[in-house]
Amino acid sequence: EGLTDKQVPRRLGPKRASKIRKLFALSKEDDVRKYVIRREVPAKSEDKKPGSKAPKIQRLVTPISLQRKRHRLAVKKARQVKAKSEAAAYQKLLALRQKEAREKKAEKMSQRRSQRSSQASM
């Protein structure tokens, strides 16, 4: 008898939600948790009853995970809005400072012109 003559069943079932759906041909509406392959664990002593173990399902969409996603997107959107408003405020401040600088330069030039004209008239 060789190694590949007999087929041994797999010890564990799938752990990922999408793979459980695929195995049992479930739709998105079906509850995956009801279809997890459980493993029977014998009782440790006579007075205790036997239990079963099941894997923790990964990539399971829960209300909490959806809430976290909503929150993450809301924070992202708030950051974008804040950045946009701060950029606008900064542009406004820059424009104001440029205007002041232009006025100051023009005032200096007019003073020079008036000094020149007063010197020329003497």
mmCIF file of C-alpha atoms in Angstrom:
data_model
loop_
_atom_site.group_PDB
_atom_site.id
_atom_site.type_symbol
_atom_site.label_atom_id
_atom_site.label_comp_id
_atom_site.label_asym_id
_atom_site.label_seq_id
_atom_site.Cartn_x
_atom_site.Cartn_y
_atom_site.Cartn_z
ATOM 1 C CA GLU A 1 0.000 0.000 0.000
ATOM 2 C CA GLY A 2 1.483 3.325 -1.111
ATOM 3 C CA LEU A 3 1.232 6.847 0.179
ATOM 4 C CA THR A 4 -1.248 8.004 -2.471
ATOM 5 C CA ASP A 5 -3.501 4.927 -2.588
ATOM 6 C CA LYS A 6 -6.015 6.054 0.028
ATOM 7 C CA GLN A 7 -7.542 9.513 0.426
ATOM 8 C CA VAL A 8 -7.373 11.110 3.870
ATOM 9 C CA PRO A 9 -9.930 13.886 4.527
ATOM 10 C CA ARG A 10 -8.674 17.345 5.371
ATOM 11 C CA ARG A 11 -8.391 18.050 9.076
ATOM 12 C CA LEU A 12 -9.502 21.681 8.938
ATOM 13 C CA GLY A 13 -12.115 23.564 6.912
ATOM 14 C CA PRO A 14 -11.746 27.035 5.423
ATOM 15 C CA LYS A 15 -11.233 30.023 7.712
ATOM 16 C CA ARG A 16 -11.846 32.922 5.305
ATOM 17 C CA ALA A 17 -15.453 34.087 4.861
ATOM 18 C CA SER A 18 -15.302 34.124 1.038
ATOM 19 C CA LYS A 19 -13.867 30.577 0.939
ATOM 20 C CA ILE A 20 -16.662 29.303 3.223
ATOM 21 C CA ARG A 21 -19.188 30.972 0.892
ATOM 22 C CA LYS A 22 -17.547 29.298 -2.092
ATOM 23 C CA LEU A 23 -17.487 25.863 -0.440
ATOM 24 C CA PHE A 24 -21.197 25.904 0.464
ATOM 25 C CA ALA A 25 -22.338 28.030 -2.538
ATOM 26 C CA LEU A 26 -23.781 30.731 -0.281
ATOM 27 C CA SER A 27 -25.019 34.147 -1.283
ATOM 28 C CA LYS A 28 -23.876 37.391 0.341
ATOM 29 C CA GLU A 29 -27.043 37.492 2.457
ATOM 30 C CA ASP A 30 -26.438 34.060 4.076
ATOM 31 C CA ASP A 31 -24.788 34.017 7.497
ATOM 32 C CA VAL A 32 -21.335 32.468 7.101
ATOM 33 C CA ARG A 33 -21.006 31.797 10.848
ATOM 34 C CA LYS A 34 -23.653 29.058 10.655
ATOM 35 C CA TYR A 35 -21.651 27.124 8.030
ATOM 36 C CA VAL A 36 -18.221 27.030 9.728
ATOM 37 C CA ILE A 37 -16.771 23.531 9.930
ATOM 38 C CA ARG A 38 -16.574 22.690 13.624
ATOM 39 C CA ARG A 39 -14.226 20.152 15.187
ATOM 40 C CA GLU A 40 -15.509 17.993 18.035
ATOM 41 C CA VAL A 41 -13.301 18.007 21.126
ATOM 42 C CA PRO A 42 -13.669 15.046 23.497
ATOM 43 C CA ALA A 43 -14.439 15.657 27.159
ATOM 44 C CA LYS A 44 -11.378 15.969 29.383
ATOM 45 C CA SER A 45 -13.032 14.137 32.256
ATOM 46 C CA GLU A 46 -16.198 12.118 32.845
ATOM 47 C CA ASP A 47 -18.198 14.922 34.496
ATOM 48 C CA LYS A 48 -17.502 17.457 31.711
ATOM 49 C CA LYS A 49 -19.390 17.350 28.420
ATOM 50 C CA PRO A 50 -17.600 17.222 25.049
ATOM 51 C CA GLY A 51 -17.235 20.533 23.207
ATOM 52 C CA SER A 52 -16.417 21.737 19.737
ATOM 53 C CA LYS A 53 -13.910 24.160 18.267
ATOM 54 C CA ALA A 54 -14.330 26.433 15.255
ATOM 55 C CA PRO A 55 -11.865 28.799 13.569
ATOM 56 C CA LYS A 56 -12.222 32.560 13.944
ATOM 57 C CA ILE A 57 -13.645 33.696 10.615
ATOM 58 C CA GLN A 58 -11.440 36.238 8.861
ATOM 59 C CA ARG A 59 -12.663 39.002 6.502
ATOM 60 C CA LEU A 60 -16.128 38.800 7.987
ATOM 61 C CA VAL A 61 -18.093 41.984 7.307
ATOM 62 C CA THR A 62 -19.679 43.038 10.596
ATOM 63 C CA PRO A 63 -21.571 46.200 11.602
ATOM 64 C CA ILE A 64 -18.526 47.247 13.645
ATOM 65 C CA SER A 65 -16.163 46.875 10.669
ATOM 66 C CA LEU A 66 -18.560 48.927 8.520
ATOM 67 C CA GLN A 67 -18.727 51.590 11.250
ATOM 68 C CA ARG A 68 -14.915 51.743 11.391
ATOM 69 C CA LYS A 69 -14.782 52.117 7.604
ATOM 70 C CA ARG A 70 -17.358 54.944 7.700
ATOM 71 C CA HIS A 71 -15.367 56.692 10.431
ATOM 72 C CA ARG A 72 -12.087 56.299 8.526
ATOM 73 C CA LEU A 73 -13.639 57.830 5.388
ATOM 74 C CA ALA A 74 -15.244 60.652 7.397
ATOM 75 C CA VAL A 75 -11.885 61.526 8.987
ATOM 76 C CA LYS A 76 -10.250 61.475 5.552
ATOM 77 C CA LYS A 77 -12.932 63.787 4.130
ATOM 78 C CA ALA A 78 -12.635 66.152 7.116
ATOM 79 C CA ARG A 79 -8.867 66.333 6.585
ATOM 80 C CA GLN A 80 -9.383 67.234 2.910
ATOM 81 C CA VAL A 81 -11.895 69.981 3.757
ATOM 82 C CA LYS A 82 -9.609 71.377 6.469
ATOM 83 C CA ALA A 83 -6.587 71.381 4.151
ATOM 84 C CA LYS A 84 -8.577 73.147 1.442
ATOM 85 C CA SER A 85 -9.859 75.867 3.787
ATOM 86 C CA GLU A 86 -6.402 76.389 5.329
ATOM 87 C CA ALA A 87 -4.849 76.655 1.855
ATOM 88 C CA ALA A 88 -7.439 79.280 0.896
ATOM 89 C CA ALA A 89 -6.759 81.248 4.102
ATOM 90 C CA TYR A 90 -3.007 81.105 3.433
ATOM 91 C CA GLN A 91 -3.476 82.333 -0.143
ATOM 92 C CA LYS A 92 -5.566 85.212 1.200
ATOM 93 C CA LEU A 93 -2.822 86.122 3.675
ATOM 94 C CA LEU A 94 -0.164 85.953 0.938
ATOM 95 C CA ALA A 95 -2.214 88.215 -1.321
ATOM 96 C CA LEU A 96 -2.618 90.719 1.532
ATOM 97 C CA ARG A 97 1.121 90.731 2.250
ATOM 98 C CA GLN A 98 1.976 91.142 -1.445
ATOM 99 C CA LYS A 99 -0.418 94.067 -1.676
ATOM 100 C CA GLU A 100 1.179 95.699 1.389
ATOM 101 C CA ALA A 101 4.664 95.144 -0.082
ATOM 102 C CA ARG A 102 3.575 96.705 -3.394
ATOM 103 C CA GLU A 103 2.108 99.717 -1.601
ATOM 104 C CA LYS A 104 5.252 100.137 0.500
ATOM 105 C CA LYS A 105 7.459 99.940 -2.613
ATOM 106 C CA ALA A 106 5.260 102.442 -4.463
ATOM 107 C CA GLU A 107 5.414 104.813 -1.487
ATOM 108 C CA LYS A 108 9.232 104.569 -1.404
ATOM 109 C CA MET A 109 9.405 105.265 -5.140
ATOM 110 C CA SER A 110 7.115 108.285 -4.841
ATOM 111 C CA GLN A 111 9.266 109.643 -1.987
ATOM 112 C CA ARG A 112 12.396 109.226 -4.161
ATOM 113 C CA ARG A 113 10.643 110.951 -7.057
ATOM 114 C CA SER A 114 9.558 113.854 -4.848
ATOM 115 C CA GLN A 115 13.122 114.184 -3.471
ATOM 116 C CA ARG A 116 14.535 114.199 -6.996
ATOM 117 C CA SER A 117 12.044 116.787 -8.190
ATOM 118 C CA SER A 118 12.776 119.010 -5.175
ATOM 119 C CA GLN A 119 16.531 118.683 -5.809
ATOM 120 C CA ALA A 120 16.094 119.479 -9.507
ATOM 121 C CA SER A 121 14.117 122.639 -8.793
ATOM 122 C CA MET A 122 16.882 124.059 -6.578
#
